[in-house]
CSV table of C-alpha atoms and ligand atoms in Angstrom, one decimal:
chain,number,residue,atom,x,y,z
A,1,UNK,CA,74.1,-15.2,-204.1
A,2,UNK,CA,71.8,-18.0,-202.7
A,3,UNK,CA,72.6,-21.2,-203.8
A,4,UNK,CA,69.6,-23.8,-205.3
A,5,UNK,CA,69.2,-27.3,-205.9
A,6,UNK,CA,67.1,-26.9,-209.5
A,7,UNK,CA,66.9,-29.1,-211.8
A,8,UNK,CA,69.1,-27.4,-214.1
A,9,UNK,CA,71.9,-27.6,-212.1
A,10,UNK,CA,71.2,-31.2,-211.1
A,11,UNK,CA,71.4,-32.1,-214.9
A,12,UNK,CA,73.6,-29.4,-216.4
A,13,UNK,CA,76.1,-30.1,-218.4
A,14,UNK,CA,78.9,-30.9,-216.7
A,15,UNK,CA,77.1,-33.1,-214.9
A,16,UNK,CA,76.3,-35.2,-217.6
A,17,UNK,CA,80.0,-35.4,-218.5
A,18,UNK,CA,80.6,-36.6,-214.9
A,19,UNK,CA,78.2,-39.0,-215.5
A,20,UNK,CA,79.2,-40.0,-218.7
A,21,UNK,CA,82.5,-40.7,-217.5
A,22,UNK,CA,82.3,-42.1,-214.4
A,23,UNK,CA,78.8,-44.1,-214.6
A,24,UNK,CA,77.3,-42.5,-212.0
A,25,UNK,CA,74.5,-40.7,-210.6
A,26,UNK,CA,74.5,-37.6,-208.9
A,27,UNK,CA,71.3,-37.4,-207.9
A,28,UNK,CA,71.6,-40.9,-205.8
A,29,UNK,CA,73.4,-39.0,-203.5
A,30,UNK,CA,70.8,-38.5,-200.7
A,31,UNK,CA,74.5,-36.6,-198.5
A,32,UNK,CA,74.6,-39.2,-195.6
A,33,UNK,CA,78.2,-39.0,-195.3
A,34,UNK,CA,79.4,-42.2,-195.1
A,35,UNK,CA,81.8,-41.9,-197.7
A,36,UNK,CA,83.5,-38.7,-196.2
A,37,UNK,CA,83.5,-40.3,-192.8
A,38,UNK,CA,85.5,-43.4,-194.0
A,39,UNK,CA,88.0,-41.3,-196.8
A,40,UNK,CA,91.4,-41.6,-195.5
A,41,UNK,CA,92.2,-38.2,-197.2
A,42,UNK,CA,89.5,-36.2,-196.5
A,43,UNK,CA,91.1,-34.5,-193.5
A,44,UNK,CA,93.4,-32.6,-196.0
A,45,UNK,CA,90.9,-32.2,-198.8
A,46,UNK,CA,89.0,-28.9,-199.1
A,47,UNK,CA,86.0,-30.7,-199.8
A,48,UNK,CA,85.7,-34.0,-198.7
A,49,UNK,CA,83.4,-36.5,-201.3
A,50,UNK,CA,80.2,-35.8,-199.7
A,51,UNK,CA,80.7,-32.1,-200.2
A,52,UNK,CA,82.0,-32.5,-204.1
A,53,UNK,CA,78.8,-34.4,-204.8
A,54,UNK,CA,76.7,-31.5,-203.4
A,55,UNK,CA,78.8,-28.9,-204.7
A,56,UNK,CA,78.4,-30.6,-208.2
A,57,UNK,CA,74.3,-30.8,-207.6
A,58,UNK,CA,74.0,-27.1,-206.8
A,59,UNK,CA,76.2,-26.4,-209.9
A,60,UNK,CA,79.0,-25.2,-208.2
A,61,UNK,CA,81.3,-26.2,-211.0
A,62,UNK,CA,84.3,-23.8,-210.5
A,63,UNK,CA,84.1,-24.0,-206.8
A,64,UNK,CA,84.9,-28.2,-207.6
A,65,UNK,CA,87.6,-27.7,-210.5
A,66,UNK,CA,89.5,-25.4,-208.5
A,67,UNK,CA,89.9,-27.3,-205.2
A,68,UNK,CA,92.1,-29.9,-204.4
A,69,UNK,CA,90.2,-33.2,-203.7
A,70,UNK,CA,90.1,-35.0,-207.1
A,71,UNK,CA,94.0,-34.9,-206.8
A,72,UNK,CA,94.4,-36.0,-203.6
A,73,UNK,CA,92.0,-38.5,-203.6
A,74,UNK,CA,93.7,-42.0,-203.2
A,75,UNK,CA,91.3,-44.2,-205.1
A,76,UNK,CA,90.9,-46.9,-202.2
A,77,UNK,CA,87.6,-47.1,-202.6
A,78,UNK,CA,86.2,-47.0,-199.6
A,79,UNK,CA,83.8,-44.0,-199.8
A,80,UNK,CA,82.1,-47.1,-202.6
A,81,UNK,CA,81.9,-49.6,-200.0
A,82,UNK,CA,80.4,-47.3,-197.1
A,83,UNK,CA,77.5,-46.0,-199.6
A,84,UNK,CA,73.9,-46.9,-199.3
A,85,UNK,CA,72.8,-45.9,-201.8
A,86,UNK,CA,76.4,-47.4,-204.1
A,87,UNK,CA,77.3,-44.2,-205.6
A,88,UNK,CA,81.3,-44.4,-206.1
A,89,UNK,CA,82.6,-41.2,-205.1
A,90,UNK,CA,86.1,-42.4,-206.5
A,91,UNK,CA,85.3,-42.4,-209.6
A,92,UNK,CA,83.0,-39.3,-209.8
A,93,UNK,CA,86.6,-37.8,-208.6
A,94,UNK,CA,88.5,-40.0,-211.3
A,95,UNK,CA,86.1,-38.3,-213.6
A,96,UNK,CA,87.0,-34.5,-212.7
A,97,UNK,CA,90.4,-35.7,-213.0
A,98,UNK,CA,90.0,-37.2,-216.7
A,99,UNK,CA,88.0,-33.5,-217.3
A,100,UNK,CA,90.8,-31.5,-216.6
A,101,UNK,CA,93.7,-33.8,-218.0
A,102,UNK,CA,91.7,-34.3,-221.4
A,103,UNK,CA,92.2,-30.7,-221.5
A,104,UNK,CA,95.9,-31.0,-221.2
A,105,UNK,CA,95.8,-29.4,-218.5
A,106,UNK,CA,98.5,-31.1,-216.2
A,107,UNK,CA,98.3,-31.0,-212.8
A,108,UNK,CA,102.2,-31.7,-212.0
A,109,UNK,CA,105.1,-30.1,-213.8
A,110,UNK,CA,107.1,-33.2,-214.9
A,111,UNK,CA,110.3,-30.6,-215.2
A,112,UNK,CA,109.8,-29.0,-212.2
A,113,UNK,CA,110.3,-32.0,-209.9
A,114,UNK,CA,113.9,-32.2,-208.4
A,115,UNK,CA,116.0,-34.6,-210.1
A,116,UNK,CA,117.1,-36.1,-206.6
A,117,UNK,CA,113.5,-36.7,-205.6
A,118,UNK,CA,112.9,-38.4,-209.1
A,119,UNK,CA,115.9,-40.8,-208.7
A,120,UNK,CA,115.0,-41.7,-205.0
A,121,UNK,CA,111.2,-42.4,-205.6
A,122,UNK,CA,110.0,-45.6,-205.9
A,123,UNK,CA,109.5,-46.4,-209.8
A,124,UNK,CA,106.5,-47.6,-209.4
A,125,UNK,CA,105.3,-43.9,-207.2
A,126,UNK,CA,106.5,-42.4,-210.8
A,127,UNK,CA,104.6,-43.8,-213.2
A,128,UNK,CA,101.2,-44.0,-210.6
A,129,UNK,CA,102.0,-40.1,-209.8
A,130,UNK,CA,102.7,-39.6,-213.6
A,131,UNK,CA,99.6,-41.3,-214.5
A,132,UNK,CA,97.2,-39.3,-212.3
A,133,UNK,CA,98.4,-35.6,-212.7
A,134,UNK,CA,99.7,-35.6,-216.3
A,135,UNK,CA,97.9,-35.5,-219.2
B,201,SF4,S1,88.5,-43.5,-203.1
B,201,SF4,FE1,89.2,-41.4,-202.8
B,201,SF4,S2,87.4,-40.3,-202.0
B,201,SF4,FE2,87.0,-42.5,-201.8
B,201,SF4,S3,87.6,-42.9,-199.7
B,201,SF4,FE3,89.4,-43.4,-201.0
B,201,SF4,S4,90.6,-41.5,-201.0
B,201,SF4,FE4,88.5,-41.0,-200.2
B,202,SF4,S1,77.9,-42.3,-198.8
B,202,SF4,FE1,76.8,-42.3,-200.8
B,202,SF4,S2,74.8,-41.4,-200.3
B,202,SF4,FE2,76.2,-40.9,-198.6
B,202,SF4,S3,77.0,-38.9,-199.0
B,202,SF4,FE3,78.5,-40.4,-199.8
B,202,SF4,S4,77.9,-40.7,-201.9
B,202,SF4,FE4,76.2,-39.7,-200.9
């Protein structure tokens, strides 16, 4: 299937709810790379922020919802403060986060993690960790 940059897919849907949420503009996004080349995390994403912007632009929706980077992005901001062109990666990923946990969707089982690594863990680890993968 060949992939297109339309306008349809720059301005679908769930683009617009991106936007809604996060106050940004995908289509600012000229895919310089700054903001991948400065993400602390990006090494073990499976797409880093540049890609998730152009990923989202071509309308690859599922391809974005099912990987990893929204979770595993930090929020430290500095993809924001490398961009030219100001477009906060950070909270375009905050906003595919929100997506999925609006849905109730939970990224984290609170059940399923071992009661000795819950009493160990820094409270203040909990209640971040709690507040980004649970609904
Ligand atoms: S805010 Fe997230 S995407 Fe941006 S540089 Fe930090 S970890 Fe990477
Ligand atoms: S730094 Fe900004 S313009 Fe460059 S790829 Fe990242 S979001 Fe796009």
């Amino acid at each position: 299937m060949q992939i297109k940059l339309t306008k349809e897919n720059l301005h679908s849907e769930f683009v617009k709810l991106i936007e809604r949420i996060s106050g940004e503009e995908l289509a600012n996004c000229y895919q310089c790379g700054n903001c991948t080349g400065g993400c602390p995390v990006s090494y073990a994403m499976d797409f880093g922020p540049r890609e998730i912007i152009r990923l989202l632009q071509l309308g690859q929706e599922d391809t974005v919802k099912n990987s990893n980077s929204m979770w595993l992005c930090v929020g430290c901001l500095q993809c924001y403060c490398r961009c030219p062109k100001g477009v906060s990666a950070a909270k375009i990923l905050e906003a595919l986060r929100q997506i999925t946990l609006r849905k109730g969707e939970d990224h984290e089982q609170i059940k399923e993690i071992p009661f000795p690594f819950m009493k160990n863990a820094p409270q203040q680890a909990i209640v971040c960790g709690f507040r980004k993968f649970v609904s």
